[in-house]
Short mmCIF file of C-alpha atoms and ligand atoms in Angstrom, two decimals:
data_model
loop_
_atom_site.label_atom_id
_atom_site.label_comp_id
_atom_site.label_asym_id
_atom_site.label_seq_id
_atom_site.Cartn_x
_atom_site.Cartn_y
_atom_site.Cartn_z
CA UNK Y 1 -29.72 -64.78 22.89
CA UNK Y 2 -30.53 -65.68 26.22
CA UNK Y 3 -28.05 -66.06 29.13
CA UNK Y 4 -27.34 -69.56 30.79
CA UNK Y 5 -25.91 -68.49 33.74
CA UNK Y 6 -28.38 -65.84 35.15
CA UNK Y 7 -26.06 -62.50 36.29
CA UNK Y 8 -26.11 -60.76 39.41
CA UNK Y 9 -24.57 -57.73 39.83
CA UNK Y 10 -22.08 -56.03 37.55
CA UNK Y 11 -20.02 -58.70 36.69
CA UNK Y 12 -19.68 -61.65 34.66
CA UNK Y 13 -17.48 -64.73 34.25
CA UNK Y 14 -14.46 -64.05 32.03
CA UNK Y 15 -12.36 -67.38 30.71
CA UNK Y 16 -8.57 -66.13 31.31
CA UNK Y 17 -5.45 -67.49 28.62
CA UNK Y 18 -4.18 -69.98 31.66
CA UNK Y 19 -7.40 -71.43 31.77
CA UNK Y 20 -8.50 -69.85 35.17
CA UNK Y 21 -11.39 -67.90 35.15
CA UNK Y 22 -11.75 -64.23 36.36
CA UNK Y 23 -14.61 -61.91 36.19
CA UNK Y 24 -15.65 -59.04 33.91
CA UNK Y 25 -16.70 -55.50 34.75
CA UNK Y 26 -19.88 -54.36 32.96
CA UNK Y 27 -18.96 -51.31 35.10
CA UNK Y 28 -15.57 -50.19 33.55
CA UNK Y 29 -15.68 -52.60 30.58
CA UNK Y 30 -12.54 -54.29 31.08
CA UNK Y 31 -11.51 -57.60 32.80
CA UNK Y 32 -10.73 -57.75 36.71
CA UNK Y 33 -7.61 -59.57 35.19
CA UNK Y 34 -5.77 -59.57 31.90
CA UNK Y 35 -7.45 -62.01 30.02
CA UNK Y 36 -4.35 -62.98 27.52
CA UNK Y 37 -2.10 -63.51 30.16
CA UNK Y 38 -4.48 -65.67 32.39
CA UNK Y 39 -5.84 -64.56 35.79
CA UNK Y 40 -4.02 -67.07 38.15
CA UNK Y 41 -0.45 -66.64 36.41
CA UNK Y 42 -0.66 -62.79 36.84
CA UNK Y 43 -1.08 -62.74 40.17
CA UNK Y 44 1.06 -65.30 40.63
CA UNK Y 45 4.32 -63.27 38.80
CA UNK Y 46 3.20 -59.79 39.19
CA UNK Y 47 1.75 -59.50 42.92
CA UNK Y 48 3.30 -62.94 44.57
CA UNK Y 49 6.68 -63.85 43.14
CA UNK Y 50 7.45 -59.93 42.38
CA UNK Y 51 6.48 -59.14 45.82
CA UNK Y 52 8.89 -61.49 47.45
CA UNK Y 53 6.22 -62.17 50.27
CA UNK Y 54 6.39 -65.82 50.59
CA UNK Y 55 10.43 -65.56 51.63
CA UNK Y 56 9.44 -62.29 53.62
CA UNK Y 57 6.81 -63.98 56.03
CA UNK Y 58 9.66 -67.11 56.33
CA UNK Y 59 11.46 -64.34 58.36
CA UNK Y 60 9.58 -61.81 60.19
CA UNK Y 61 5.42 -60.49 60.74
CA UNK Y 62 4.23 -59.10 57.09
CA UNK Y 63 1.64 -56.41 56.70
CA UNK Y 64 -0.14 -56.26 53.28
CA UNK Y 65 -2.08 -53.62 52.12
CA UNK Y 66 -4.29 -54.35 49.29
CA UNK Y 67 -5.67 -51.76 46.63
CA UNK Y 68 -8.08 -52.80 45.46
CA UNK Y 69 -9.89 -56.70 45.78
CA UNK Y 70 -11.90 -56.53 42.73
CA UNK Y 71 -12.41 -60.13 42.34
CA UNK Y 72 -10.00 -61.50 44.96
CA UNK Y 73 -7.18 -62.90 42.59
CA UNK Y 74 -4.25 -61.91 44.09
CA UNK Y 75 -4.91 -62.48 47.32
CA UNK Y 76 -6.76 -66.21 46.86
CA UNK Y 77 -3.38 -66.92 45.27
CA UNK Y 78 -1.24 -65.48 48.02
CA UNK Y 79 -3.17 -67.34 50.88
CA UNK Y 80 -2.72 -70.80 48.53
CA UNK Y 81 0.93 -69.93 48.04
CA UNK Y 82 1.82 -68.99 51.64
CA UNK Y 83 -0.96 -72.31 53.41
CA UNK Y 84 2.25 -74.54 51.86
CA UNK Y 85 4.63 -72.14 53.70
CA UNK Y 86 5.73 -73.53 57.48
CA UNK Y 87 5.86 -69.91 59.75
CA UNK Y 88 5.97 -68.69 62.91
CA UNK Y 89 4.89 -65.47 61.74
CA UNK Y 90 2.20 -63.52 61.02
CA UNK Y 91 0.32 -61.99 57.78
CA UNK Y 92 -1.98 -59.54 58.72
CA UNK Y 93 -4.14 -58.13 55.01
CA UNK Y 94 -5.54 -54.64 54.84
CA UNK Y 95 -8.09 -55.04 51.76
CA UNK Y 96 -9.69 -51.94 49.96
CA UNK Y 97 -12.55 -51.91 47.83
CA UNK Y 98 -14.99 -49.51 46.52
CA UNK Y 99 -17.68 -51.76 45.22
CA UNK Y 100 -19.10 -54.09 48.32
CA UNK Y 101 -21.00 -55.92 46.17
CA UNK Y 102 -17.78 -57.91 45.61
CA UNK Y 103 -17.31 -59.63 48.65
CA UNK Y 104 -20.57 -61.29 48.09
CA UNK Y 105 -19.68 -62.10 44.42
CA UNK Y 106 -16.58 -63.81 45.82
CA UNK Y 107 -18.72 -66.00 48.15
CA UNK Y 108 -21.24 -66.98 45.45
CA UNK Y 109 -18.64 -67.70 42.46
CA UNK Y 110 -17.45 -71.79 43.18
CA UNK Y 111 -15.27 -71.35 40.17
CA UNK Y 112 -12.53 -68.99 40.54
CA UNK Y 113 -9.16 -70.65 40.89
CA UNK Y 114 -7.17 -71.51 42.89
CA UNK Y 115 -9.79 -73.42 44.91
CA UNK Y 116 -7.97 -73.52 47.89
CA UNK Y 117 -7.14 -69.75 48.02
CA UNK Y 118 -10.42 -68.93 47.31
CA UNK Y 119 -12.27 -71.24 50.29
CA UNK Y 120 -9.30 -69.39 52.88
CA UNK Y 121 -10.31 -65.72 51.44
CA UNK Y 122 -14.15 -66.93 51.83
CA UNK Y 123 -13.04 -67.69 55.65
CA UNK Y 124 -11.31 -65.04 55.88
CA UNK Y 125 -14.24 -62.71 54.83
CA UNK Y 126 -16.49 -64.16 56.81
CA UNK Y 127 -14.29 -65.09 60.45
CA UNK Y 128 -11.24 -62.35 59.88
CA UNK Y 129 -8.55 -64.64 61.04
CA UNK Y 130 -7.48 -68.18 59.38
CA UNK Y 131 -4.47 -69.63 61.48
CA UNK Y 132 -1.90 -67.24 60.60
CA UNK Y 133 -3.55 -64.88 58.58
CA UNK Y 134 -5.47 -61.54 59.80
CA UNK Y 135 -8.18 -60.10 57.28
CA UNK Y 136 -9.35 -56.10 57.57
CA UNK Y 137 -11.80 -54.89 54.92
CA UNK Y 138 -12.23 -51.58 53.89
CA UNK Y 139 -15.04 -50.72 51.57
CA UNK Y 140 -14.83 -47.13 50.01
CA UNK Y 141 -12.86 -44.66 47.99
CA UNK Y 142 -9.21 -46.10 48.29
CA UNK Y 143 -8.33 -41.98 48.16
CA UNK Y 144 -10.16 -40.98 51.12
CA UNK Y 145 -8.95 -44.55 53.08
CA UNK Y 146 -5.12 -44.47 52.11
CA UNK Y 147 -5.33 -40.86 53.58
CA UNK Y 148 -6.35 -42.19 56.38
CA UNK Y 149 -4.57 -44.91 57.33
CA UNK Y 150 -1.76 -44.61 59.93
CA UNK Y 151 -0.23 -48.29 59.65
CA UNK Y 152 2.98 -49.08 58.18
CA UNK Y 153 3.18 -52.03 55.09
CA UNK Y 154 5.78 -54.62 54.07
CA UNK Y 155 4.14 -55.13 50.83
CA UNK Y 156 1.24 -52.97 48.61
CA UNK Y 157 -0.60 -54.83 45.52
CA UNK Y 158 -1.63 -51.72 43.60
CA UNK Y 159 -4.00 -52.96 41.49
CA UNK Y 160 -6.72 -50.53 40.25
CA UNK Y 161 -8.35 -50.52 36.54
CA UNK Y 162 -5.82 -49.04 33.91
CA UNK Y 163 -5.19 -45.80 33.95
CA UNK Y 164 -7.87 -44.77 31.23
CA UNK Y 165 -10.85 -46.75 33.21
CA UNK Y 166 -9.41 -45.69 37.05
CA UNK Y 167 -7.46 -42.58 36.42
CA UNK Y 168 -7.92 -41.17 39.49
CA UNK Y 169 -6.02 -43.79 41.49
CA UNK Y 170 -2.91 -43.20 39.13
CA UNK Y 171 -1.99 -39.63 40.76
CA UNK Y 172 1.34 -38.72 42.28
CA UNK Y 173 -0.78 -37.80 45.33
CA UNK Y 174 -2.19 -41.19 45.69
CA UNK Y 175 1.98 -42.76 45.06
CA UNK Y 176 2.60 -39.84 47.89
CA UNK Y 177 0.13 -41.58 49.83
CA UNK Y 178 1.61 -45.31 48.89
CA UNK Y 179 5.11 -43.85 50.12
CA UNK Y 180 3.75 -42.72 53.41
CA UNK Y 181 2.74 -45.87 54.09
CA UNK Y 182 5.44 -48.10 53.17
CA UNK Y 183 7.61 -49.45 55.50
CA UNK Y 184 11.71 -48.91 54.53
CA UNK Y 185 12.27 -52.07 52.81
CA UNK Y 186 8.53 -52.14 51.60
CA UNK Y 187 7.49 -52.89 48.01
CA UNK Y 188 4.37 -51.96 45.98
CA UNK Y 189 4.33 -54.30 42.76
CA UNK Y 190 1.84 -53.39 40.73
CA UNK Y 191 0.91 -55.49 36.59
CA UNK Y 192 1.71 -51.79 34.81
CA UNK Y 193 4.74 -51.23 33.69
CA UNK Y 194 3.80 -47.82 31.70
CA UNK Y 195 6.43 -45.18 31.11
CA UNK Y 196 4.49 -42.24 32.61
CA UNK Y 197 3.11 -44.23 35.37
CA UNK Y 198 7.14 -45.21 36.43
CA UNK Y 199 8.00 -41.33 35.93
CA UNK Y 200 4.83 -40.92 38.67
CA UNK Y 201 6.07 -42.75 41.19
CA UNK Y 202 9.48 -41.76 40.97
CA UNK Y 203 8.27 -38.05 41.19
CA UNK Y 204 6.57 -39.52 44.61
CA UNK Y 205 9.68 -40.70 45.93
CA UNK Y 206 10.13 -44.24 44.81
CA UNK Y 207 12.62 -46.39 42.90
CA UNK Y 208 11.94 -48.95 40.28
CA UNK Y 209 12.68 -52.15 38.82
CA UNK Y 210 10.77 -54.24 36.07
CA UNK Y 211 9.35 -57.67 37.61
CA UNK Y 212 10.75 -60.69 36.74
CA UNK Y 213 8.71 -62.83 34.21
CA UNK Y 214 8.88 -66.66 32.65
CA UNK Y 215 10.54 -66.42 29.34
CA UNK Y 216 8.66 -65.06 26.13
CA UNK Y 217 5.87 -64.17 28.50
CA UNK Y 218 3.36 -60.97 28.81
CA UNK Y 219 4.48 -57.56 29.17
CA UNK Y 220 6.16 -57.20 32.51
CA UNK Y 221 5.35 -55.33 35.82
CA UNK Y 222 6.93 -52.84 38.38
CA UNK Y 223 8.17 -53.34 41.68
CA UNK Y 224 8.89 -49.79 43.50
CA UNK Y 225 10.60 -49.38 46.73
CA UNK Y 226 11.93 -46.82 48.77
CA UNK Y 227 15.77 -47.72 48.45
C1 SAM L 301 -8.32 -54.60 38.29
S1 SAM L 301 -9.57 -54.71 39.50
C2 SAM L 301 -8.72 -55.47 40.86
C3 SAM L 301 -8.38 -56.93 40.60
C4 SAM L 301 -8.07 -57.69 41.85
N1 SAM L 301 -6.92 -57.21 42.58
C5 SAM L 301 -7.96 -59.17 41.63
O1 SAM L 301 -6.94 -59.75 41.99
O2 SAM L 301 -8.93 -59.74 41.13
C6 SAM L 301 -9.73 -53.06 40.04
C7 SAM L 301 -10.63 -52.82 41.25
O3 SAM L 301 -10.41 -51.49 41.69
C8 SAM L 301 -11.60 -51.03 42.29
N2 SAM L 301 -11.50 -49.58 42.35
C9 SAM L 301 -11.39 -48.71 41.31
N3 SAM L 301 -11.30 -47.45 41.75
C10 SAM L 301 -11.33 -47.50 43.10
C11 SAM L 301 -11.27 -46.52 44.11
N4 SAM L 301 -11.16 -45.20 43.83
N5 SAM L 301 -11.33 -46.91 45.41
C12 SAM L 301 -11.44 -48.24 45.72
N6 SAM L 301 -11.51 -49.22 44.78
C13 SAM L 301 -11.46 -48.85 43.49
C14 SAM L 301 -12.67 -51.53 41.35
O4 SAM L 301 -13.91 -51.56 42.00
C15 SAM L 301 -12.12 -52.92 41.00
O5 SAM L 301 -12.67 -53.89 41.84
#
């Protein structure tokens, strides 16, 4: 059968439970986001609302390093959440990526939702700065960049492929890496709330809690801290 939509690339559309659409790696053979829970409404619970970083940028300058962009879903939903918030302060996104090809994927794909969030990421991509917002991109193994990286973040969206697909970013050296870099009160929230994965990141120095989720909904997330 022939395609409709002609493919670039590795990816291709994938129709998400909430009715927002995501993509789907040809790559790793699985789904940039979980396709029964719905790509907007798990970034939404497990990277926004279990991140607290709406009601953290109400009150002080938020740094926000995020591993990995795949195709942009949690952060197009973070810059439509926080456009509605009225701040004084500052959001400044570190975004790392292996595959480049996805930043042009994001520019060329009208429909991924939400529209808004989407249009500010494509601005932000392309100008680095939208009003209060400050976009860095770094394209490369997230390993070899987290090692590098001297900064200090309020908030982490660790977000690689599952541990089967990606399981070299589910180490206790890279959590030793995601504890350097947090800030005291920093959290790294993260859709995996796997048993082994927990015991990891404890062994790396951090605490746990599960994240908060709508009644009778998908399998919940972690939010790790320091204290
Ligand atoms: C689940 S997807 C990310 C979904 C994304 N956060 C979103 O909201 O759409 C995982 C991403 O991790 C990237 N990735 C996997 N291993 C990596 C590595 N070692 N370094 C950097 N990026 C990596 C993949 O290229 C892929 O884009």
């Amino acid at each position: 059968m022939h395609c409709l939509v002609p493919l670039k690339g590795k990816n291709k559309p994938l129709h998400t439970a909430d009715g927002s659409m995501s993509l789907y790696s040809m790559e790793y053979h699985e789904g940039y986001r979980a396709k029964s829970v719905g790509a907007y409404t798990e970034s939404l619970h497990k990277f926004y609302h279990a991140s607290c970083i709406g009601e953290l940028l109400k009150k002080q300058d938020v740094r926000l390093l995020d591993i990995c962009l795949g195709g942009g879903s949690n952060l197009s939903v973070t810059l439509d959440k926080i456009a509605d918030i009225d701040t004084p302060y500052k959001l400044h996104i570190v975004t790392v990526e292996r595959q480049a090809s996805l930043f042009e994927t994001i520019m060329d794909t009208p429909y991924l939702w939400p529209l808004r969030g989407y249009n500010i990421l494509r601005e932000l991509i392309v100008n680095a700065n939208h009003k209060n917002v400050r976009l860095d991109i770094a394209i490369g193994d997230a390993r070899e960049i987290l090692s590098k990286l001297m900064w200090s973040f309020d908030v982490i969206y660790f977000d690689p492929f599952g541990k089967r697909k990606n399981p070299e970013m589910w180490t206790v050296e890279v959590f030793r890496q995601l504890h350097r870099l947090c800030s005291d009160k920093a959290k790294v929230v993260t859709y995996s709330s796997g048993k082994v994965i927990r015991q990891d990141f404890v062994a790396a120095g951090f605490k746990f809690t599960s994240t908060p989720k709508p009644e009778g909904a998908f399998q919940e997330g972690t939010v790790f801290s320091k204290e």
